[in-house]
Amino acid sequence: MAVLGVLLFALWGIGGPLVGSSTLAPTDELVTQGPWVSDGFVGTVPSNTYLDDTYTSQLPSEMLFKQQLDHGKVAQWNPYGAAGSALGAIPDYALYSPLSVPFYVMPSWLAPAYERLLEIVCSVGGAFLFLRRVSLSRPSALLGGIVFAGSGFMVAWLGFPQTRVASFIPALFWVVERFIQQRRARDAALAALPVAALLLGGFPSVAGYALLTAAAYALVRLVGEHREDLRRLLRPVLYLGGSLAAGVGLALFQLIPFLTFYKSWMVVNRDQTSADTLPFASVLTSISPWPFGTVDAHDPVQFVLDRNMVEAVSYIGAAAVVLILVTVAMPRRSRATLPTGAWVFITAATAAWAELIYLGGPPLAGAQKLPVLRSLFEQNFVGRARSILGFLLAVLVAVGFELLLRARQQREQQAKTWSRRQLWAGAVVAGGAGSGIAMAYHGRGTMREAAKASGQSVEKALSLYHTEILYAAGIIAVAIACVAALFVAAHPKIGNREGARYVRFGAAGTLIVLAAVQGAQFMRGYYPHSPKSTFFPVTDTHTFLADNLGDERYASAGGAAIMFGTSTAYDLRSVNGHTFLNANLATMLQGVPDGAIPYTTYVDFKPGDLLQATSTVLDRLGTKYWVAGPGDTIFGTVNTAPRSGTTQLIPGKPVTVPLLSGPVRGIQLTPRGAIPADIAALADDTTIEVAVHDPSGRQIAQVSRLTGIQSGVPFPIALAADSVPAGTPLTATITLHATAPLTVDADAGLPAVDTVTDAADGLRVVYSGSTVIYQRLNALPRIRWASQSTVVPAPDQRVSMLASGTLPDDTVVLSDPGPAGSGQPATVQVSDDGTDSITTDVDAHGAGYLVVADADQVGWQATVDGHRADLVPADEGLVAVNVPAGRHTVTVHYDLPRQTAATAVSGVVALGLLAVPAGEWWLGRRRRRRRRSADPPAAEA
């Protein structure tokens, strides 16, 4: 029954993505952004609106790493987002986690489902091994695994590195307990493996919470085992310390680069206080995941608590809570079920973590000030400790279930009075019931106020709340009935009757099914099942950029243009990105007007912001194109047409209107009156098509725009007619595709068409489709020659100079003194521009600098004709190489020397760990031989 519960939980919970009918990635939300929404995906409704970080960062990074592996390369660097950032060099994307293997052997759209399946196997398997090691039965061990694998943290962080770390928590406790019981060197060596897996998983705080708790568990267990002679603690403590060191050594090839890059990143606004906890009402999500709203855009009530659902949901299951109460109600039996010190530690650690996560206050403030723990608690949100709390609660669930399975044996052995124990059990039950009722009442008030504050329907919010709480209460009632049935069936006078065994089996099986079904329902409701067609589809915008961008970059204005962070999935270089930013690059971007860093790890730009679109800082970043949304304000001069009443655009009937003489960037129509519903909304079959012709009838430009029209608001339609000769007469043929006419301002019976013309701003419309793409005519090449240099010591002065627009194009700004440029030109030919290296052929008439407009200041080296050269900071956030006169081959490549040494150390540690069991085997074999040779030969009969 327990095995069937695991299968039901995993296969039903994940569902269709395992067989390829959909993808377990939230790309159905991706395509609601630009440019996809305007290229065939309008009307798509996201099934989960809380996982956007996965498609702006994690998934594109995994796709790039896999792509390079397929070409025989291990990509240490991602050159495509945010001017470049570390990729395989650091553990942030869990690329070396064992659980990431599906991404390297399967199509990228299929891999997320099997990565999640591996997480479940690892979580359930590790919990099973640990709980079996502490003497629980197989059903109890499997139930504990189900509860942990389906806990709120493990489900909510789908697709993030966080769960690839947390999946190894049970395995960590298993190897620790195994060593405590066996005391063999090979068990200590084995303990290094989950330590390394935790560190390679890419989320340090979750690894830190797990290692801290496991270390405390080991100490308590060892003290319990050796309380009569504490001097015997030294050897096992040293062994476990060696396991930790070996685990760190295995992951050193990732940790050293991480620490190196961490020092260079812009890391701000991470400080936590003792009040930064989960809202207390979120405890109610432990019995039902949805009382405070859902994540599905189809549903009328979205999650309303201050912390988003990924951070806040604390689900373990309604039946699981009942089993925890069983454990707490029978502390003596629970303590006797587990090894010495284990139950006391598990309950104490559960209470401690719960206090820190939901209450905070002085205990959390103290943890944030302790020298060793400060970085763990002061710089990281403590709510993510739900990872370790979920495991501890799962252990208590398994113990409670075990007590019920052993109830008959314990009742038969019980000889003492039950009065005080029954009193304690009654108090626990009454306290649990009273606390539950109080929490439900508190949660109702929280839901009412939160729904009102978020602008959602209070009536619908409370209806959802009542439905979810009552559903959970029903499961609790069934679970309590099962517990009562198991206790009754265990009574000596009843247990021997013929039907008692079937009652026990049915009640125990029902508890397992309750946990598995509710957990699977949570996964099923939370997990996206996006159509495969939504997995990073190529749009007309991507095709244009792939054909024309070359080695340069684009900048995108908001989510209606190209969603930031997604360029990596298409091998397109972008200033936009979602990653930890090099601090000097972030300082450089401060020179972009109106701010280009809306969040610590985001680079994005504002729609309709001409100052940003024409920023000289973007020029020096090699930003060839500015990508805008189709509905953004068209840059340029608006020439307003005369108005005289209104007219109607009739569906399917073209209307030709004369325009001002070219060049033209776009036109505007102004709707009036009531707007038909399909025209006011966005729909694939509702568009306005415009074709521009010259006097010969030659089509100059053509575009079809989705509507989404508002009465009285000018409706812009950008046109790639920005380069026709001045004075060319143009006409626009406008065709409405809709189910009803559209009323617009008129001029002499024809639609009044405002034209937008060039404003001498250094921009030119070169494409109009799912986005509007402007060529930035003043952009410098990303890889360029600077014949002159100037040294500016202060960062703020460097940024001011870069942003001023007065700096000559052939001048590079150096942070430190260096050789002066000759002022002579050079030709630069890029022969290779990959992820980890750039090779150029330079023919210089005099000395100068080869400038690479990438954020390569950390981890990169340069050579000139094969000889090491200095790679110096340039233009605040970029790099440059001094090149003498003549013909030279200049290579800039990723090469972090300490990473090479760390990789060697990791290899030596791996060999050392393999040698431990081999050495034990050899020594054991040698001892056996000695014993045999020392034994006297048997006397002949």
mmCIF file of N, CA and C in Angstrom, residues 574-666:
data_model
loop_
_atom_site.group_PDB
_atom_site.id
_atom_site.type_symbol
_atom_site.label_atom_id
_atom_site.label_comp_id
_atom_site.label_asym_id
_atom_site.label_seq_id
_atom_site.Cartn_x
_atom_site.Cartn_y
_atom_site.Cartn_z
ATOM 1 N N SER A 574 22.125 40.527 -25.189
ATOM 2 C CA SER A 574 21.213 41.566 -24.723
ATOM 3 C C SER A 574 21.825 42.297 -23.533
ATOM 4 N N VAL A 575 21.527 43.589 -23.434
ATOM 5 C CA VAL A 575 21.891 44.311 -22.213
ATOM 6 C C VAL A 575 20.984 43.854 -21.078
ATOM 7 N N ASN A 576 19.741 43.543 -21.400
ATOM 8 C CA ASN A 576 18.804 43.043 -20.383
ATOM 9 C C ASN A 576 19.297 41.704 -19.844
ATOM 10 N N GLY A 577 18.900 41.389 -18.634
ATOM 11 C CA GLY A 577 19.280 40.097 -18.082
ATOM 12 C C GLY A 577 18.718 39.882 -16.702
ATOM 13 N N HIS A 578 18.858 38.653 -16.234
ATOM 14 C CA HIS A 578 18.444 38.266 -14.893
ATOM 15 C C HIS A 578 19.556 37.414 -14.303
ATOM 16 N N THR A 579 20.421 38.053 -13.533
ATOM 17 C CA THR A 579 21.569 37.372 -12.958
ATOM 18 C C THR A 579 22.187 38.286 -11.908
ATOM 19 N N PHE A 580 23.100 37.755 -11.123
ATOM 20 C CA PHE A 580 23.892 38.630 -10.265
ATOM 21 C C PHE A 580 24.792 39.473 -11.165
ATOM 22 N N LEU A 581 24.802 40.772 -10.916
ATOM 23 C CA LEU A 581 25.497 41.707 -11.785
ATOM 24 C C LEU A 581 26.872 42.048 -11.231
ATOM 25 N N ASN A 582 27.862 42.099 -12.118
ATOM 26 C CA ASN A 582 29.152 42.635 -11.726
ATOM 27 C C ASN A 582 28.948 44.054 -11.215
ATOM 28 N N ALA A 583 29.539 44.382 -10.068
ATOM 29 C CA ALA A 583 29.286 45.673 -9.427
ATOM 30 C C ALA A 583 29.729 46.835 -10.306
ATOM 31 N N ASN A 584 30.821 46.659 -11.048
ATOM 32 C CA ASN A 584 31.276 47.748 -11.914
ATOM 33 C C ASN A 584 30.346 47.940 -13.107
ATOM 34 N N LEU A 585 29.806 46.838 -13.642
ATOM 35 C CA LEU A 585 28.819 46.974 -14.710
ATOM 36 C C LEU A 585 27.576 47.689 -14.177
ATOM 37 N N ALA A 586 27.151 47.321 -12.971
ATOM 38 C CA ALA A 586 25.979 47.971 -12.375
ATOM 39 C C ALA A 586 26.234 49.462 -12.200
ATOM 40 N N THR A 587 27.463 49.834 -11.814
ATOM 41 C CA THR A 587 27.807 51.249 -11.697
ATOM 42 C C THR A 587 27.749 51.930 -13.054
ATOM 43 N N MET A 588 28.244 51.250 -14.077
ATOM 44 C CA MET A 588 28.176 51.801 -15.425
ATOM 45 C C MET A 588 26.736 52.047 -15.845
ATOM 46 N N LEU A 589 25.861 51.097 -15.551
ATOM 47 C CA LEU A 589 24.455 51.222 -15.933
ATOM 48 C C LEU A 589 23.735 52.338 -15.180
ATOM 49 N N GLN A 590 24.332 52.812 -14.096
ATOM 50 C CA GLN A 590 23.743 53.965 -13.413
ATOM 51 C C GLN A 590 23.776 55.207 -14.296
ATOM 52 N N GLY A 591 24.636 55.168 -15.322
ATOM 53 C CA GLY A 591 24.678 56.285 -16.254
ATOM 54 C C GLY A 591 23.535 56.301 -17.242
ATOM 55 N N VAL A 592 22.735 55.239 -17.277
ATOM 56 C CA VAL A 592 21.548 55.211 -18.141
ATOM 57 C C VAL A 592 20.449 56.002 -17.442
ATOM 58 N N PRO A 593 19.857 56.992 -18.083
ATOM 59 C CA PRO A 593 18.813 57.797 -17.418
ATOM 60 C C PRO A 593 17.649 56.942 -16.925
ATOM 61 N N ASP A 594 17.090 57.367 -15.806
ATOM 62 C CA ASP A 594 15.860 56.796 -15.249
ATOM 63 C C ASP A 594 16.026 55.376 -14.714
ATOM 64 N N GLY A 595 17.246 54.869 -14.631
ATOM 65 C CA GLY A 595 17.493 53.597 -13.957
ATOM 66 C C GLY A 595 17.242 52.385 -14.821
ATOM 67 N N ALA A 596 18.255 51.523 -14.896
ATOM 68 C CA ALA A 596 18.146 50.300 -15.703
ATOM 69 C C ALA A 596 18.174 49.044 -14.851
ATOM 70 N N ILE A 597 18.225 49.204 -13.519
ATOM 71 C CA ILE A 597 18.277 48.042 -12.623
ATOM 72 C C ILE A 597 17.101 48.145 -11.654
ATOM 73 N N PRO A 598 15.922 47.663 -12.061
ATOM 74 C CA PRO A 598 14.747 47.780 -11.194
ATOM 75 C C PRO A 598 14.822 46.897 -9.956
ATOM 76 N N TYR A 599 15.641 45.852 -10.010
ATOM 77 C CA TYR A 599 15.834 44.928 -8.887
ATOM 78 C C TYR A 599 17.290 44.485 -8.933
ATOM 79 N N THR A 600 17.807 44.023 -7.810
ATOM 80 C CA THR A 600 19.224 43.733 -7.689
ATOM 81 C C THR A 600 19.760 42.863 -8.820
ATOM 82 N N THR A 601 18.985 41.885 -9.258
ATOM 83 C CA THR A 601 19.471 40.951 -10.278
ATOM 84 C C THR A 601 18.803 41.138 -11.634
ATOM 85 N N TYR A 602 18.069 42.247 -11.823
ATOM 86 C CA TYR A 602 17.380 42.494 -13.081
ATOM 87 C C TYR A 602 18.022 43.669 -13.811
ATOM 88 N N VAL A 603 18.184 43.529 -15.120
ATOM 89 C CA VAL A 603 18.470 44.673 -15.983
ATOM 90 C C VAL A 603 17.319 44.762 -16.973
ATOM 91 N N ASP A 604 16.613 45.881 -16.952
ATOM 92 C CA ASP A 604 15.470 46.063 -17.835
ATOM 93 C C ASP A 604 15.271 47.553 -18.049
ATOM 94 N N PHE A 605 14.546 47.902 -19.098
ATOM 95 C CA PHE A 605 14.390 49.296 -19.472
ATOM 96 C C PHE A 605 12.916 49.668 -19.544
ATOM 97 N N LYS A 606 12.660 50.971 -19.562
ATOM 98 C CA LYS A 606 11.296 51.466 -19.455
ATOM 99 C C LYS A 606 10.698 51.751 -20.835
ATOM 100 N N PRO A 607 9.479 51.301 -21.062
ATOM 101 C CA PRO A 607 8.821 51.570 -22.351
ATOM 102 C C PRO A 607 8.659 53.065 -22.589
ATOM 103 N N GLY A 608 8.878 53.460 -23.839
ATOM 104 C CA GLY A 608 8.638 54.843 -24.219
ATOM 105 C C GLY A 608 9.634 55.842 -23.674
ATOM 106 N N ASP A 609 10.772 55.393 -23.151
ATOM 107 C CA ASP A 609 11.753 56.289 -22.543
ATOM 108 C C ASP A 609 12.830 56.627 -23.572
ATOM 109 N N LEU A 610 12.705 57.785 -24.212
ATOM 110 C CA LEU A 610 13.643 58.182 -25.264
ATOM 111 C C LEU A 610 15.044 58.395 -24.705
ATOM 112 N N LEU A 611 15.154 58.891 -23.489
ATOM 113 C CA LEU A 611 16.476 59.114 -22.906
ATOM 114 C C LEU A 611 17.229 57.798 -22.737
ATOM 115 N N GLN A 612 16.508 56.764 -22.342
ATOM 116 C CA GLN A 612 17.159 55.461 -22.246
ATOM 117 C C GLN A 612 17.505 54.922 -23.631
ATOM 118 N N ALA A 613 16.585 55.048 -24.561
ATOM 119 C CA ALA A 613 16.802 54.482 -25.894
ATOM 120 C C ALA A 613 17.995 55.103 -26.590
ATOM 121 N N THR A 614 18.328 56.339 -26.250
ATOM 122 C CA THR A 614 19.428 57.040 -26.913
ATOM 123 C C THR A 614 20.627 57.231 -25.991
ATOM 124 N N SER A 615 20.678 56.510 -24.891
ATOM 125 C CA SER A 615 21.753 56.666 -23.911
ATOM 126 C C SER A 615 23.114 56.347 -24.522
ATOM 127 N N THR A 616 24.090 57.205 -24.257
ATOM 128 C CA THR A 616 25.453 56.958 -24.741
ATOM 129 C C THR A 616 26.112 55.795 -24.007
ATOM 130 N N VAL A 617 25.621 55.469 -22.808
ATOM 131 C CA VAL A 617 26.127 54.286 -22.110
ATOM 132 C C VAL A 617 25.772 53.032 -22.910
ATOM 133 N N LEU A 618 24.556 52.975 -23.448
ATOM 134 C CA LEU A 618 24.180 51.846 -24.291
ATOM 135 C C LEU A 618 24.996 51.827 -25.578
ATOM 136 N N ASP A 619 25.341 53.007 -26.086
ATOM 137 C CA ASP A 619 26.212 53.047 -27.269
ATOM 138 C C ASP A 619 27.506 52.296 -27.011
ATOM 139 N N ARG A 620 28.090 52.503 -25.841
ATOM 140 C CA ARG A 620 29.394 51.918 -25.540
ATOM 141 C C ARG A 620 29.283 50.446 -25.151
ATOM 142 N N LEU A 621 28.073 49.987 -24.922
ATOM 143 C CA LEU A 621 27.844 48.562 -24.679
ATOM 144 C C LEU A 621 27.573 47.792 -25.974
ATOM 145 N N GLY A 622 27.721 48.456 -27.092
ATOM 146 C CA GLY A 622 27.495 47.780 -28.367
ATOM 147 C C GLY A 622 26.042 47.463 -28.616
ATOM 148 N N THR A 623 25.136 48.369 -28.185
ATOM 149 C CA THR A 623 23.700 48.124 -28.289
ATOM 150 C C THR A 623 23.199 48.607 -29.643
ATOM 151 N N LYS A 624 23.083 47.697 -30.574
ATOM 152 C CA LYS A 624 22.723 48.038 -31.957
ATOM 153 C C LYS A 624 21.248 48.357 -32.093
ATOM 154 N N TYR A 625 20.391 47.641 -31.314
ATOM 155 C CA TYR A 625 18.943 47.798 -31.481
ATOM 156 C C TYR A 625 18.264 48.104 -30.144
ATOM 157 N N TRP A 626 17.214 48.898 -30.234
ATOM 158 C CA TRP A 626 16.286 49.125 -29.129
ATOM 159 C C TRP A 626 14.974 48.454 -29.527
ATOM 160 N N VAL A 627 14.493 47.517 -28.687
ATOM 161 C CA VAL A 627 13.283 46.771 -28.995
ATOM 162 C C VAL A 627 12.152 47.284 -28.104
ATOM 163 N N ALA A 628 11.072 47.710 -28.738
ATOM 164 C CA ALA A 628 9.918 48.256 -28.011
ATOM 165 C C ALA A 628 8.696 47.383 -28.250
ATOM 166 N N GLY A 629 7.729 47.515 -27.385
ATOM 167 C CA GLY A 629 6.463 46.824 -27.569
ATOM 168 C C GLY A 629 5.661 47.470 -28.685
ATOM 169 N N PRO A 630 4.789 46.712 -29.356
ATOM 170 C CA PRO A 630 4.021 47.285 -30.468
ATOM 171 C C PRO A 630 3.087 48.405 -30.042
ATOM 172 N N GLY A 631 2.725 48.445 -28.766
ATOM 173 C CA GLY A 631 1.835 49.498 -28.292
ATOM 174 C C GLY A 631 2.551 50.650 -27.627
ATOM 175 N N ASP A 632 3.889 50.607 -27.573
ATOM 176 C CA ASP A 632 4.639 51.694 -26.943
ATOM 177 C C ASP A 632 4.568 52.961 -27.796
ATOM 178 N N THR A 633 4.745 54.091 -27.125
ATOM 179 C CA THR A 633 4.809 55.366 -27.841
ATOM 180 C C THR A 633 5.913 55.321 -28.896
ATOM 181 N N ILE A 634 5.584 55.743 -30.107
ATOM 182 C CA ILE A 634 6.573 55.754 -31.188
ATOM 183 C C ILE A 634 7.460 56.983 -31.010
ATOM 184 N N PHE A 635 8.772 56.771 -30.942
ATOM 185 C CA PHE A 635 9.700 57.884 -30.809
ATOM 186 C C PHE A 635 9.656 58.736 -32.079
ATOM 187 N N GLY A 636 9.684 60.051 -31.929
ATOM 188 C CA GLY A 636 9.698 60.938 -33.076
ATOM 189 C C GLY A 636 8.743 62.108 -32.895
ATOM 190 N N THR A 637 8.531 62.814 -33.965
ATOM 191 C CA THR A 637 7.667 63.993 -33.964
ATOM 192 C C THR A 637 6.281 63.619 -34.474
ATOM 193 N N VAL A 638 5.266 63.897 -33.678
ATOM 194 C CA VAL A 638 3.887 63.580 -34.072
ATOM 195 C C VAL A 638 3.314 64.763 -34.852
ATOM 196 N N ASN A 639 2.888 64.465 -36.058
ATOM 197 C CA ASN A 639 2.257 65.476 -36.910
ATOM 198 C C ASN A 639 0.748 65.212 -36.907
ATOM 199 N N THR A 640 0.033 66.046 -36.187
ATOM 200 C CA THR A 640 -1.393 65.811 -35.965
ATOM 201 C C THR A 640 -2.204 66.188 -37.204
ATOM 202 N N ALA A 641 -3.026 65.282 -37.644
ATOM 203 C CA ALA A 641 -3.889 65.531 -38.816
ATOM 204 C C ALA A 641 -5.092 66.370 -38.405
ATOM 205 N N PRO A 642 -5.637 67.153 -39.322
ATOM 206 C CA PRO A 642 -6.869 67.905 -39.012
ATOM 207 C C PRO A 642 -8.023 66.952 -38.675
ATOM 208 N N ARG A 643 -8.971 67.434 -37.857
ATOM 209 C CA ARG A 643 -10.138 66.635 -37.474
ATOM 210 C C ARG A 643 -11.408 67.302 -37.974
ATOM 211 N N SER A 644 -12.316 66.457 -38.481
ATOM 212 C CA SER A 644 -13.635 66.975 -38.857
ATOM 213 C C SER A 644 -14.637 65.827 -38.724
ATOM 214 N N GLY A 645 -15.087 65.587 -37.490
ATOM 215 C CA GLY A 645 -16.055 64.530 -37.235
ATOM 216 C C GLY A 645 -15.403 63.168 -37.112
ATOM 217 N N THR A 646 -16.211 62.142 -37.379
ATOM 218 C CA THR A 646 -15.735 60.764 -37.255
ATOM 219 C C THR A 646 -16.139 59.965 -38.493
ATOM 220 N N THR A 647 -15.493 58.829 -38.624
ATOM 221 C CA THR A 647 -15.844 57.878 -39.667
ATOM 222 C C THR A 647 -15.654 56.484 -39.107
ATOM 223 N N GLN A 648 -16.023 55.493 -39.895
ATOM 224 C CA GLN A 648 -15.897 54.119 -39.415
ATOM 225 C C GLN A 648 -14.976 53.314 -40.323
ATOM 226 N N LEU A 649 -14.158 52.491 -39.639
ATOM 227 C CA LEU A 649 -13.417 51.454 -40.350
ATOM 228 C C LEU A 649 -14.315 50.228 -40.400
ATOM 229 N N ILE A 650 -14.630 49.772 -41.611
ATOM 230 C CA ILE A 650 -15.508 48.621 -41.785
ATOM 231 C C ILE A 650 -14.650 47.364 -41.904
ATOM 232 N N PRO A 651 -14.968 46.320 -41.161
ATOM 233 C CA PRO A 651 -14.165 45.090 -41.228
ATOM 234 C C PRO A 651 -14.022 44.587 -42.666
ATOM 235 N N GLY A 652 -12.780 44.314 -43.056
ATOM 236 C CA GLY A 652 -12.489 43.750 -44.358
ATOM 237 C C GLY A 652 -12.500 44.739 -45.508
ATOM 238 N N LYS A 653 -12.770 46.022 -45.253
ATOM 239 C CA LYS A 653 -12.841 47.027 -46.307
ATOM 240 C C LYS A 653 -11.648 47.969 -46.198
ATOM 241 N N PRO A 654 -10.652 47.879 -47.096
ATOM 242 C CA PRO A 654 -9.469 48.736 -47.013
ATOM 243 C C PRO A 654 -9.821 50.204 -47.271
ATOM 244 N N VAL A 655 -9.103 51.080 -46.580
ATOM 245 C CA VAL A 655 -9.248 52.525 -46.766
ATOM 246 C C VAL A 655 -7.851 53.087 -46.988
ATOM 247 N N THR A 656 -7.670 53.835 -48.081
ATOM 248 C CA THR A 656 -6.363 54.409 -48.393
ATOM 249 C C THR A 656 -6.352 55.886 -48.033
ATOM 250 N N VAL A 657 -5.322 56.285 -47.282
ATOM 251 C CA VAL A 657 -5.220 57.650 -46.766
ATOM 252 C C VAL A 657 -3.852 58.211 -47.144
ATOM 253 N N PRO A 658 -3.794 59.443 -47.676
ATOM 254 C CA PRO A 658 -2.485 60.051 -47.957
ATOM 255 C C PRO A 658 -1.766 60.420 -46.660
ATOM 256 N N LEU A 659 -0.461 60.244 -46.653
ATOM 257 C CA LEU A 659 0.363 60.601 -45.499
ATOM 258 C C LEU A 659 1.231 61.804 -45.843
ATOM 259 N N LEU A 660 1.859 62.361 -44.825
ATOM 260 C CA LEU A 660 2.904 63.337 -45.096
ATOM 261 C C LEU A 660 4.004 62.653 -45.882
ATOM 262 N N SER A 661 4.746 63.406 -46.632
ATOM 263 C CA SER A 661 5.834 62.812 -47.397
ATOM 264 C C SER A 661 6.848 62.165 -46.460
ATOM 265 N N GLY A 662 7.473 61.093 -46.970
ATOM 266 C CA GLY A 662 8.391 60.310 -46.143
ATOM 267 C C GLY A 662 9.671 61.055 -45.797
ATOM 268 N N PRO A 663 10.492 60.496 -44.899
ATOM 269 C CA PRO A 663 10.286 59.203 -44.227
ATOM 270 C C PRO A 663 9.267 59.291 -43.091
ATOM 271 N N VAL A 664 8.696 58.126 -42.766
ATOM 272 C CA VAL A 664 7.662 58.036 -41.731
ATOM 273 C C VAL A 664 7.991 56.875 -40.803
ATOM 274 N N ARG A 665 7.829 57.095 -39.500
ATOM 275 C CA ARG A 665 8.068 56.031 -38.509
ATOM 276 C C ARG A 665 6.787 55.313 -38.088
ATOM 277 N N GLY A 666 5.680 55.974 -38.294
ATOM 278 C CA GLY A 666 4.448 55.348 -37.859
ATOM 279 C C GLY A 666 3.266 56.265 -38.018
#
